[in-house]
mmCIF file of C-alpha atoms and ligand atoms in Angstrom:
data_model
loop_
_atom_site.group_PDB
_atom_site.id
_atom_site.type_symbol
_atom_site.label_atom_id
_atom_site.label_comp_id
_atom_site.label_asym_id
_atom_site.label_seq_id
_atom_site.Cartn_x
_atom_site.Cartn_y
_atom_site.Cartn_z
ATOM 1 C CA MET A 304 -18.010 -39.662 -6.394
ATOM 2 C CA ASN A 305 -21.516 -41.485 -5.980
ATOM 3 C CA LYS A 306 -24.758 -39.229 -6.887
ATOM 4 C CA ILE A 307 -26.202 -38.184 -3.726
ATOM 5 C CA ILE A 308 -30.255 -39.447 -3.678
ATOM 6 C CA TYR A 309 -31.658 -37.280 -0.728
ATOM 7 C CA LEU A 310 -34.263 -40.218 0.930
ATOM 8 C CA ASP A 311 -34.830 -38.610 3.871
ATOM 9 C CA ALA A 312 -37.615 -35.860 3.264
ATOM 10 C CA ALA A 313 -39.268 -37.170 6.918
ATOM 11 C CA ALA A 314 -36.234 -35.899 9.144
ATOM 12 C CA SER A 315 -36.089 -32.521 6.741
ATOM 13 C CA ALA A 316 -37.201 -31.701 3.317
ATOM 14 C CA LEU A 317 -34.813 -29.934 0.863
ATOM 15 C CA LYS A 318 -35.705 -26.233 0.124
ATOM 16 C CA PRO A 319 -37.542 -24.780 -2.802
ATOM 17 C CA GLU A 320 -36.057 -22.333 -5.023
ATOM 18 C CA SER A 321 -38.683 -19.561 -3.995
ATOM 19 C CA VAL A 322 -38.064 -20.326 -0.601
ATOM 20 C CA ILE A 323 -34.259 -19.574 -0.582
ATOM 21 C CA SER A 324 -34.616 -16.391 -2.823
ATOM 22 C CA ALA A 325 -37.454 -14.978 -0.695
ATOM 23 C CA GLN A 326 -35.330 -15.464 2.286
ATOM 24 C CA VAL A 327 -31.900 -14.183 0.673
ATOM 25 C CA ASP A 328 -34.096 -11.013 -0.746
ATOM 26 C CA PHE A 329 -35.256 -10.176 2.950
ATOM 27 C CA LEU A 330 -32.075 -10.582 4.211
ATOM 28 C CA ARG A 331 -29.977 -8.195 1.581
ATOM 29 C CA ASN A 332 -32.913 -6.003 0.877
ATOM 30 C CA ASN A 333 -35.491 -5.521 3.384
ATOM 31 C CA TYR A 334 -34.281 -6.781 6.869
ATOM 32 C CA ALA A 335 -35.696 -5.173 9.952
ATOM 33 C CA ASN A 336 -36.958 -6.246 13.148
ATOM 34 C CA ALA A 337 -40.610 -6.708 13.727
ATOM 35 C CA GLY A 338 -43.069 -5.363 16.609
ATOM 36 C CA ARG A 339 -40.702 -2.933 17.435
ATOM 37 C CA GLY A 340 -40.273 0.138 15.171
ATOM 38 C CA ILE A 341 -42.632 2.363 13.151
ATOM 39 C CA CYS A 342 -40.162 3.507 10.193
ATOM 40 C CA GLY A 343 -41.545 2.164 6.671
ATOM 41 C CA ARG A 344 -39.041 -0.970 6.909
ATOM 42 C CA ALA A 345 -40.092 -2.124 10.248
ATOM 43 C CA ALA A 346 -43.870 -1.561 9.210
ATOM 44 C CA ALA A 347 -43.501 -3.554 6.139
ATOM 45 C CA VAL A 348 -42.056 -6.572 8.267
ATOM 46 C CA ASP A 349 -44.849 -6.330 10.539
ATOM 47 C CA ALA A 350 -47.147 -6.597 7.914
ATOM 48 C CA ALA A 351 -45.194 -9.639 6.488
ATOM 49 C CA VAL A 352 -45.307 -11.509 9.406
ATOM 50 C CA ALA A 353 -48.955 -10.739 9.657
ATOM 51 C CA ALA A 354 -49.561 -12.293 6.048
ATOM 52 C CA ALA A 355 -47.634 -15.148 7.296
ATOM 53 C CA ARG A 356 -49.718 -16.160 10.302
ATOM 54 C CA ALA A 357 -52.745 -15.337 7.746
ATOM 55 C CA ARG A 358 -51.203 -17.677 5.092
ATOM 56 C CA VAL A 359 -50.502 -20.353 8.042
ATOM 57 C CA ALA A 360 -54.430 -19.972 9.404
ATOM 58 C CA ASP A 361 -55.727 -20.631 5.935
ATOM 59 C CA PHE A 362 -53.491 -23.748 5.270
ATOM 60 C CA ILE A 363 -55.076 -25.332 8.414
ATOM 61 C CA ASN A 364 -58.059 -23.525 8.507
ATOM 62 C CA ALA A 365 -58.028 -21.672 11.595
ATOM 63 C CA ASP A 366 -58.075 -18.010 12.607
ATOM 64 C CA SER A 367 -54.677 -15.946 12.510
ATOM 65 C CA GLU A 368 -55.530 -15.337 16.270
ATOM 66 C CA GLN A 369 -55.111 -18.693 17.036
ATOM 67 C CA ILE A 370 -51.568 -19.147 15.045
ATOM 68 C CA VAL A 371 -48.411 -18.836 17.520
ATOM 69 C CA PHE A 372 -44.844 -18.804 15.744
ATOM 70 C CA THR A 373 -42.380 -20.924 17.721
ATOM 71 C CA SER A 374 -39.171 -22.540 16.834
ATOM 72 C CA GLY A 375 -40.268 -26.256 15.530
ATOM 73 C CA ALA A 376 -42.959 -29.126 16.509
ATOM 74 C CA THR A 377 -40.474 -29.928 19.471
ATOM 75 C CA ASP A 378 -40.543 -26.375 21.040
ATOM 76 C CA GLY A 379 -44.535 -26.179 20.726
ATOM 77 C CA LEU A 380 -44.767 -29.747 22.389
ATOM 78 C CA ASN A 381 -42.561 -28.564 25.394
ATOM 79 C CA ARG A 382 -44.676 -25.060 25.803
ATOM 80 C CA VAL A 383 -47.997 -26.492 25.423
ATOM 81 C CA VAL A 384 -46.910 -28.855 28.707
ATOM 82 C CA ARG A 385 -46.424 -25.454 30.704
ATOM 83 C CA MET A 386 -49.165 -24.011 29.520
ATOM 84 C CA ILE A 387 -51.675 -26.486 30.538
ATOM 85 C CA ARG A 388 -49.874 -27.044 33.748
ATOM 86 C CA ALA A 389 -50.290 -23.510 34.602
ATOM 87 C CA LEU A 390 -54.279 -23.962 34.529
ATOM 88 C CA PRO A 391 -55.702 -23.037 37.634
ATOM 89 C CA GLU A 392 -57.680 -26.684 37.062
ATOM 90 C CA PHE A 393 -54.344 -28.249 37.816
ATOM 91 C CA ALA A 394 -52.873 -26.108 40.735
ATOM 92 C CA THR A 395 -54.421 -28.761 43.474
ATOM 93 C CA HIS A 396 -54.760 -32.128 40.686
ATOM 94 C CA THR A 397 -51.832 -33.327 39.104
ATOM 95 C CA PRO A 398 -52.813 -33.942 35.606
ATOM 96 C CA VAL A 399 -53.307 -37.549 34.132
ATOM 97 C CA VAL A 400 -52.090 -37.567 30.660
ATOM 98 C CA ALA A 401 -52.641 -40.042 27.843
ATOM 99 C CA VAL A 402 -49.568 -40.679 25.432
ATOM 100 C CA SER A 403 -49.029 -43.405 23.309
ATOM 101 C CA ASP A 404 -46.230 -45.565 21.970
ATOM 102 C CA LEU A 405 -46.551 -43.906 18.339
ATOM 103 C CA ASP A 406 -45.384 -40.509 19.860
ATOM 104 C CA HIS A 407 -41.990 -39.291 18.860
ATOM 105 C CA HIS A 408 -39.557 -38.323 21.825
ATOM 106 C CA SER A 409 -40.536 -34.688 21.608
ATOM 107 C CA ALA A 410 -44.233 -35.160 22.099
ATOM 108 C CA ARG A 411 -43.782 -38.009 24.937
ATOM 109 C CA MET A 412 -41.102 -36.584 26.638
ATOM 110 C CA PRO A 413 -42.220 -33.465 27.975
ATOM 111 C CA TRP A 414 -44.703 -34.757 29.629
ATOM 112 C CA ALA A 415 -42.884 -37.946 30.780
ATOM 113 C CA ALA A 416 -40.157 -35.548 32.361
ATOM 114 C CA SER A 417 -42.825 -33.499 34.202
ATOM 115 C CA ASP A 418 -44.902 -33.862 37.101
ATOM 116 C CA ALA A 419 -47.986 -35.042 35.297
ATOM 117 C CA ASP A 420 -49.175 -38.695 35.590
ATOM 118 C CA VAL A 421 -48.590 -40.529 32.362
ATOM 119 C CA VAL A 422 -51.000 -43.123 31.166
ATOM 120 C CA VAL A 423 -49.763 -45.012 28.062
ATOM 121 C CA CYS A 424 -52.699 -45.646 25.061
ATOM 122 C CA GLU A 425 -53.456 -48.965 24.427
ATOM 123 C CA LEU A 426 -52.618 -49.515 20.398
ATOM 124 C CA ASN A 427 -54.556 -52.466 18.163
ATOM 125 C CA SER A 428 -52.762 -54.701 16.195
ATOM 126 C CA GLU A 429 -52.117 -52.621 13.235
ATOM 127 C CA TYR A 430 -50.469 -50.001 15.804
ATOM 128 C CA ASN A 431 -52.970 -47.771 15.319
ATOM 129 C CA TYR A 432 -54.884 -46.136 18.290
ATOM 130 C CA ASP A 433 -57.670 -48.514 19.414
ATOM 131 C CA ILE A 434 -60.372 -45.754 19.803
ATOM 132 C CA ALA A 435 -62.841 -48.070 21.960
ATOM 133 C CA LYS A 436 -60.127 -48.263 24.533
ATOM 134 C CA MET A 437 -58.847 -44.970 24.945
ATOM 135 C CA PRO A 438 -57.780 -44.517 28.515
ATOM 136 C CA ASP A 439 -59.529 -42.060 31.058
ATOM 137 C CA ALA A 440 -56.861 -38.493 31.032
ATOM 138 C CA ASP A 441 -57.264 -34.964 31.755
ATOM 139 C CA VAL A 442 -55.045 -34.635 28.708
ATOM 140 C CA PHE A 443 -54.460 -36.788 25.663
ATOM 141 C CA VAL A 444 -51.171 -36.539 23.119
ATOM 142 C CA ILE A 445 -52.075 -37.964 19.694
ATOM 143 C CA THR A 446 -49.851 -38.686 17.222
ATOM 144 C CA ALA A 447 -51.399 -37.783 13.581
ATOM 145 C CA MET A 448 -48.951 -39.811 11.811
ATOM 146 C CA SER A 449 -45.933 -41.778 13.270
ATOM 147 C CA ASN A 450 -42.605 -40.982 11.879
ATOM 148 C CA VAL A 451 -41.778 -44.629 11.693
ATOM 149 C CA LEU A 452 -44.954 -45.982 10.321
ATOM 150 C CA GLY A 453 -46.172 -43.493 8.208
ATOM 151 C CA MET A 454 -49.843 -43.997 8.925
ATOM 152 C CA PRO A 455 -52.647 -41.052 8.942
ATOM 153 C CA VAL A 456 -54.362 -41.129 12.147
ATOM 154 C CA ASP A 457 -58.300 -40.369 11.790
ATOM 155 C CA VAL A 458 -57.887 -37.133 14.419
ATOM 156 C CA SER A 459 -61.593 -35.846 14.069
ATOM 157 C CA ALA A 460 -62.808 -39.648 15.276
ATOM 158 C CA LEU A 461 -60.330 -39.815 17.659
ATOM 159 C CA VAL A 462 -61.135 -36.367 18.762
ATOM 160 C CA SER A 463 -64.626 -36.783 19.062
ATOM 161 C CA ALA A 464 -64.635 -40.100 20.520
ATOM 162 C CA ILE A 465 -62.539 -38.340 23.594
ATOM 163 C CA ARG A 466 -64.504 -35.657 23.925
ATOM 164 C CA LYS A 467 -67.816 -37.797 23.938
ATOM 165 C CA LYS A 468 -66.510 -39.556 27.216
ATOM 166 C CA ASN A 469 -64.694 -36.483 28.624
ATOM 167 C CA SER A 470 -65.680 -33.258 27.446
ATOM 168 C CA ASN A 471 -63.143 -31.207 29.408
ATOM 169 C CA ALA A 472 -60.182 -33.148 27.738
ATOM 170 C CA ILE A 473 -57.294 -31.205 26.526
ATOM 171 C CA ILE A 474 -56.185 -32.828 23.635
ATOM 172 C CA VAL A 475 -52.650 -32.158 21.956
ATOM 173 C CA VAL A 476 -51.894 -33.205 18.255
ATOM 174 C CA ASP A 477 -48.000 -33.744 17.000
ATOM 175 C CA ALA A 478 -48.694 -33.293 13.237
ATOM 176 C CA ALA A 479 -45.028 -32.775 12.413
ATOM 177 C CA GLN A 480 -45.266 -35.772 9.872
ATOM 178 C CA TYR A 481 -49.137 -35.619 9.055
ATOM 179 C CA VAL A 482 -48.482 -32.160 7.595
ATOM 180 C CA VAL A 483 -46.628 -33.131 4.857
ATOM 181 C CA HIS A 484 -48.757 -35.281 3.340
ATOM 182 C CA ALA A 485 -52.236 -34.192 3.816
ATOM 183 C CA PRO A 486 -54.477 -31.166 4.737
ATOM 184 C CA ILE A 487 -54.937 -30.198 8.389
ATOM 185 C CA ASP A 488 -58.332 -28.907 8.945
ATOM 186 C CA ALA A 489 -58.132 -27.572 12.330
ATOM 187 C CA LYS A 490 -61.854 -26.918 12.558
ATOM 188 C CA LYS A 491 -62.840 -30.234 11.961
ATOM 189 C CA TRP A 492 -60.041 -31.796 13.939
ATOM 190 C CA ASP A 493 -61.466 -29.909 16.907
ATOM 191 C CA ALA A 494 -58.090 -30.332 19.000
ATOM 192 C CA ASP A 495 -56.807 -27.817 21.773
ATOM 193 C CA PHE A 496 -53.717 -27.600 20.502
ATOM 194 C CA ILE A 497 -51.778 -28.492 17.005
ATOM 195 C CA CYS A 498 -47.792 -28.529 16.863
ATOM 196 C CA PHE A 499 -45.673 -28.730 13.597
ATOM 197 C CA SER A 500 -42.339 -27.526 12.261
ATOM 198 C CA GLY A 501 -41.808 -25.422 9.062
ATOM 199 C CA HIS A 502 -38.649 -27.317 8.083
ATOM 200 C CA LYS A 503 -40.644 -30.579 6.993
ATOM 201 C CA ILE A 504 -42.531 -28.679 4.754
ATOM 202 C CA GLY A 505 -39.738 -26.837 2.881
ATOM 203 C CA ALA A 506 -39.506 -23.878 5.155
ATOM 204 C CA ASP A 507 -36.183 -23.495 6.613
ATOM 205 C CA THR A 508 -35.313 -24.635 10.368
ATOM 206 C CA GLY A 509 -36.146 -22.676 13.262
ATOM 207 C CA VAL A 510 -40.085 -21.891 12.461
ATOM 208 C CA GLY A 511 -42.746 -23.504 14.064
ATOM 209 C CA ILE A 512 -46.596 -23.625 14.298
ATOM 210 C CA LEU A 513 -48.205 -23.851 18.083
ATOM 211 C CA TYR A 514 -52.196 -23.703 16.771
ATOM 212 C CA VAL A 515 -54.004 -22.791 20.025
ATOM 213 C CA LYS A 516 -57.874 -23.474 19.783
ATOM 214 C CA ASN A 517 -58.762 -21.241 22.759
ATOM 215 C CA PRO A 518 -55.843 -18.583 23.102
ATOM 216 C CA GLY A 519 -57.604 -16.610 25.877
ATOM 217 C CA ARG A 520 -57.910 -20.104 28.155
ATOM 218 C CA PHE A 521 -54.200 -20.089 28.468
ATOM 219 C CA LEU A 522 -51.498 -18.013 29.888
ATOM 220 C CA PRO A 523 -48.213 -17.328 28.228
ATOM 221 C CA ASP A 524 -45.379 -19.657 29.411
ATOM 222 C CA LYS A 525 -42.496 -17.035 28.262
ATOM 223 C CA PHE A 526 -42.112 -13.244 29.040
ATOM 224 C CA GLY A 527 -40.108 -10.620 27.570
ATOM 225 C CA GLY A 528 -40.313 -7.744 24.850
ATOM 226 C CA GLY A 529 -42.937 -8.155 21.991
ATOM 227 C CA MET A 530 -45.690 -9.517 24.319
ATOM 228 C CA VAL A 531 -46.113 -6.650 26.784
ATOM 229 C CA GLU A 532 -48.877 -4.119 26.060
ATOM 230 C CA ARG A 533 -47.844 -1.784 29.019
ATOM 231 C CA ILE A 534 -46.029 -1.956 32.394
ATOM 232 C CA THR A 535 -48.110 -0.694 35.361
ATOM 233 C CA GLY A 536 -46.250 -1.632 38.346
ATOM 234 C CA ALA A 537 -42.843 -3.190 39.579
ATOM 235 C CA ARG A 538 -43.722 -6.772 38.960
ATOM 236 C CA SER A 539 -47.263 -5.966 36.932
ATOM 237 C CA TRP A 540 -48.214 -5.295 33.192
ATOM 238 C CA THR A 541 -51.234 -5.862 30.725
ATOM 239 C CA LEU A 542 -50.501 -8.418 27.972
ATOM 240 C CA ASN A 543 -50.831 -7.852 24.354
ATOM 241 C CA SER A 544 -53.964 -9.972 22.993
ATOM 242 C CA ALA A 545 -53.248 -13.474 21.229
ATOM 243 C CA PRO A 546 -51.162 -14.196 19.642
ATOM 244 C CA GLU A 547 -48.579 -11.752 20.447
ATOM 245 C CA ARG A 548 -48.818 -12.959 24.113
ATOM 246 C CA PHE A 549 -47.632 -15.724 23.186
ATOM 247 C CA GLU A 550 -44.459 -14.787 21.361
ATOM 248 C CA ALA A 551 -41.741 -13.263 23.905
ATOM 249 C CA GLY A 552 -38.834 -11.977 22.066
ATOM 250 C CA THR A 553 -37.466 -11.607 18.360
ATOM 251 C CA LEU A 554 -39.253 -13.769 15.701
ATOM 252 C CA PRO A 555 -37.365 -15.914 13.351
ATOM 253 C CA LEU A 556 -38.340 -13.606 11.028
ATOM 254 C CA THR A 557 -36.154 -14.892 8.098
ATOM 255 C CA GLN A 558 -37.789 -18.138 8.310
ATOM 256 C CA ILE A 559 -41.238 -16.728 8.613
ATOM 257 C CA ILE A 560 -40.596 -14.933 5.207
ATOM 258 C CA GLY A 561 -39.666 -18.295 3.900
ATOM 259 C CA LEU A 562 -42.773 -20.088 5.193
ATOM 260 C CA VAL A 563 -44.776 -18.312 2.722
ATOM 261 C CA PRO A 564 -43.795 -20.070 -0.491
ATOM 262 C CA ALA A 565 -42.757 -22.845 1.154
ATOM 263 C CA ILE A 566 -46.537 -23.803 1.657
ATOM 264 C CA ASP A 567 -47.588 -21.786 -1.557
ATOM 265 C CA TYR A 568 -44.817 -24.789 -2.929
ATOM 266 C CA TRP A 569 -46.202 -27.700 -0.552
ATOM 267 C CA GLN A 570 -49.874 -27.153 -1.239
ATOM 268 C CA SER A 571 -48.937 -28.306 -5.163
ATOM 269 C CA HIS A 572 -46.320 -30.524 -4.886
ATOM 270 C CA ARG A 573 -47.047 -33.325 -2.247
ATOM 271 C CA PRO A 574 -44.642 -36.376 -2.219
ATOM 272 C CA ASP A 575 -45.653 -38.926 -4.667
ATOM 273 C CA LEU A 576 -46.395 -41.859 -2.692
ATOM 274 C CA ASN A 577 -46.277 -44.125 -5.541
ATOM 275 C CA LEU A 578 -42.511 -43.749 -5.376
ATOM 276 C CA ILE A 579 -42.888 -45.346 -1.769
ATOM 277 C CA LYS A 580 -45.209 -48.266 -3.311
ATOM 278 C CA TYR A 581 -42.715 -48.974 -6.150
ATOM 279 C CA LEU A 582 -39.883 -49.136 -3.571
ATOM 280 C CA TYR A 583 -41.863 -51.805 -1.539
ATOM 281 C CA ASP A 584 -42.481 -54.211 -4.165
ATOM 282 C CA ARG A 585 -38.874 -53.775 -5.278
ATOM 283 C CA LEU A 586 -37.676 -54.519 -1.513
ATOM 284 C CA SER A 587 -39.984 -57.123 -0.720
ATOM 285 C CA GLU A 588 -38.217 -59.527 -3.416
ATOM 286 C CA ASN A 589 -35.574 -59.919 -1.041
ATOM 287 C CA PRO A 590 -36.240 -62.331 2.133
ATOM 288 C CA ARG A 591 -33.763 -60.373 4.347
ATOM 289 C CA ILE A 592 -35.307 -56.994 3.990
ATOM 290 C CA LYS A 593 -37.851 -57.302 6.447
ATOM 291 C CA ILE A 594 -40.374 -54.299 5.922
ATOM 292 C CA ILE A 595 -42.556 -53.129 9.052
ATOM 293 C CA SER A 596 -44.256 -50.197 7.368
ATOM 294 C CA SER A 597 -47.534 -51.019 5.150
ATOM 295 C CA ARG A 598 -47.601 -50.702 1.002
ATOM 296 C CA ASP A 599 -49.688 -47.732 1.627
ATOM 297 C CA ALA A 600 -47.690 -45.789 4.165
ATOM 298 C CA THR A 601 -46.008 -42.374 3.497
ATOM 299 C CA LEU A 602 -42.439 -43.881 3.900
ATOM 300 C CA LEU A 603 -40.744 -47.203 4.140
ATOM 301 C CA THR A 604 -39.437 -48.781 7.523
ATOM 302 C CA PHE A 605 -37.376 -51.798 7.294
ATOM 303 C CA TYR A 606 -34.710 -53.807 8.995
ATOM 304 C CA ILE A 607 -32.081 -56.221 7.230
ATOM 305 C CA ASP A 608 -32.029 -60.069 9.028
ATOM 306 C CA GLY A 609 -28.310 -60.411 10.048
ATOM 307 C CA MET A 610 -26.819 -57.121 9.489
ATOM 308 C CA HIS A 611 -26.674 -54.424 12.199
ATOM 309 C CA ILE A 612 -28.749 -51.164 10.911
ATOM 310 C CA LEU A 613 -26.314 -48.927 11.429
ATOM 311 C CA ASP A 614 -23.674 -50.970 9.086
ATOM 312 C CA PHE A 615 -25.997 -51.130 6.443
ATOM 313 C CA GLY A 616 -26.540 -47.300 6.763
ATOM 314 C CA ALA A 617 -23.257 -46.630 6.700
ATOM 315 C CA TYR A 618 -22.837 -49.442 3.178
ATOM 316 C CA VAL A 619 -25.708 -47.397 1.527
ATOM 317 C CA GLY A 620 -24.507 -43.719 2.383
ATOM 318 C CA ALA A 621 -21.024 -44.599 1.176
ATOM 319 C CA ARG A 622 -22.969 -45.401 -2.186
ATOM 320 C CA GLY A 623 -24.835 -41.636 -2.323
ATOM 321 C CA LEU A 624 -27.839 -43.018 -0.494
ATOM 322 C CA CYS A 625 -29.297 -40.434 2.121
ATOM 323 C CA MET A 626 -31.640 -42.218 4.456
ATOM 324 C CA ARG A 627 -32.332 -42.468 8.207
ATOM 325 C CA VAL A 628 -31.259 -45.340 10.393
ATOM 326 C CA GLY A 629 -31.877 -45.741 14.109
ATOM 327 C CA ASN A 630 -34.509 -45.547 16.651
ATOM 328 C CA MET A 631 -35.958 -42.342 14.697
ATOM 329 C CA CYS A 632 -36.628 -40.379 17.981
ATOM 330 C CA ALA A 633 -39.179 -42.994 18.471
ATOM 331 C CA GLY A 634 -38.004 -45.440 21.227
ATOM 332 C CA TRP A 635 -40.986 -46.372 22.538
ATOM 333 C CA LEU A 636 -42.556 -47.498 19.167
ATOM 334 C CA HIS A 637 -39.448 -49.383 18.761
ATOM 335 C CA ASN A 638 -39.265 -51.091 22.073
ATOM 336 C CA LEU A 639 -42.853 -52.139 21.168
ATOM 337 C CA ILE A 640 -41.904 -53.999 18.321
ATOM 338 C CA GLY A 641 -38.866 -55.349 19.724
ATOM 339 C CA LEU A 642 -36.380 -53.537 17.434
ATOM 340 C CA THR A 643 -33.393 -51.412 18.470
ATOM 341 C CA GLY A 644 -33.623 -49.796 15.088
ATOM 342 C CA THR A 645 -34.545 -49.542 11.412
ATOM 343 C CA ALA A 646 -33.925 -47.970 8.425
ATOM 344 C CA ARG A 647 -36.255 -45.255 7.006
ATOM 345 C CA ILE A 648 -36.879 -44.006 3.743
ATOM 346 C CA SER A 649 -38.966 -40.874 2.808
ATOM 347 C CA VAL A 650 -39.776 -38.914 -0.480
ATOM 348 C CA GLY A 651 -40.067 -35.483 -1.129
ATOM 349 C CA PRO A 652 -41.402 -33.310 -4.136
ATOM 350 C CA TRP A 653 -37.843 -33.812 -5.597
ATOM 351 C CA ASN A 654 -37.390 -37.713 -5.801
ATOM 352 C CA ASN A 655 -38.320 -39.162 -8.967
ATOM 353 C CA ILE A 656 -38.637 -42.773 -10.192
ATOM 354 C CA ASP A 657 -34.733 -43.202 -11.344
ATOM 355 C CA ASP A 658 -33.998 -42.231 -7.399
ATOM 356 C CA MET A 659 -35.846 -45.446 -6.578
ATOM 357 C CA GLN A 660 -34.928 -47.412 -9.306
ATOM 358 C CA HIS A 661 -31.169 -46.289 -8.250
ATOM 359 C CA ALA A 662 -31.788 -46.412 -4.557
ATOM 360 C CA SER A 663 -33.410 -49.901 -5.160
ATOM 361 C CA ASP A 664 -30.375 -51.461 -6.800
ATOM 362 C CA ILE A 665 -28.056 -49.856 -4.109
ATOM 363 C CA ILE A 666 -29.684 -51.451 -1.393
ATOM 364 C CA MET A 667 -30.240 -55.030 -3.700
ATOM 365 C CA ASP A 668 -26.493 -54.982 -3.928
ATOM 366 C CA VAL A 669 -25.593 -54.085 -0.134
ATOM 367 C CA VAL A 670 -28.185 -56.817 1.134
ATOM 368 C CA LYS A 671 -27.477 -59.713 -1.403
HETATM 369 C C1 PLP B 1639 -43.673 -36.945 14.433
HETATM 370 C C2 PLP B 1639 -42.819 -35.810 14.994
HETATM 371 N N1 PLP B 1639 -42.979 -35.206 16.019
HETATM 372 C C3 PLP B 1639 -42.182 -34.508 15.981
HETATM 373 C C4 PLP B 1639 -40.944 -34.220 15.785
HETATM 374 C C5 PLP B 1639 -39.828 -32.849 16.467
HETATM 375 O O1 PLP B 1639 -39.946 -32.041 15.215
HETATM 376 P P1 PLP B 1639 -38.843 -30.995 15.270
HETATM 377 O O2 PLP B 1639 -37.494 -31.530 15.548
HETATM 378 O O3 PLP B 1639 -38.738 -29.948 13.868
HETATM 379 O O4 PLP B 1639 -39.179 -30.254 16.286
HETATM 380 C C6 PLP B 1639 -40.623 -35.011 14.528
HETATM 381 C C7 PLP B 1639 -39.326 -34.776 13.892
HETATM 382 O O5 PLP B 1639 -38.916 -35.684 13.228
HETATM 383 C C8 PLP B 1639 -41.579 -36.208 13.964
HETATM 384 O O6 PLP B 1639 -41.457 -36.491 13.109
#
């Protein structure tokens, strides 16, 4: 059997032991629902959820009431559409929403599938936002790091340029990849919404973060248990304050418990990007391997001249390399570049130089 080398951190991170043991301990010894009970165990779960929220707030330099737990980046990015669309200013005026070809399907499709008018931001020759050419729009969707190109966007500069032209603009940041590699400073970014998933930074699947800069400005987009303070009539109620008013239904408690050790671990074990540089240099030696990401990127994206990318994925996969091949849920960027699919290698804290040497030997052998 070939040794498995997991090179798909950008799709989902492997889990640190501390996350696994925290979740198992919760499930085995401390499990109860949150926000519903008054027994000691339920109160302890409430306290753990509050502590996790405070830890996330600290992680991205925000306040606890600005942190809403979702089921992932996709969930947050969809919910934001409904929250913005329900604003009184858009009751008579359909919002114009600026998106870009850097967007993951999860960031752009929710708007493209809505009744919004969508405009596409121009990218410069390096496939980055052209700050000077940002369109006029009511809402901007900013991808802080493309999952294909792996380069960080200067979110603060972009947000401040947008706000200079239109102080009422609502700015949504997809930070699903950015959060893996660099600290987020929500106060400095000054965006209205920031979305990311826990599973890309070592937490479990099923939990995500939606940062809301002004929670009081928006109405809940979901209704149910846990978000109502009092029912006052057949169709009337008073809502809990933020963030609970945005969290109808039982939260993904086990995953929230694992989020704290995941953040603790991830902050001190970010992926070593020298591994990407090593691979970039090795694979550059083969003229059939066409690298489209930069040497400074957080990941390596390429295609093979004369070989279908799915064939390549199957050959290297059979020899133990786990990597992403296809359109990476970034169909618009692939269309822009003129490719139907690419291969992507991304590293996590568990990868080392031996993995890279082994991976490049296998790739070179497959692409002779
Ligand atoms: C840039 C980007 N945005 C959004 C997502 C969606 O994240 P999730 O599938 O965890 O909701 C991903 C996942 O790969 C991503 O890379």
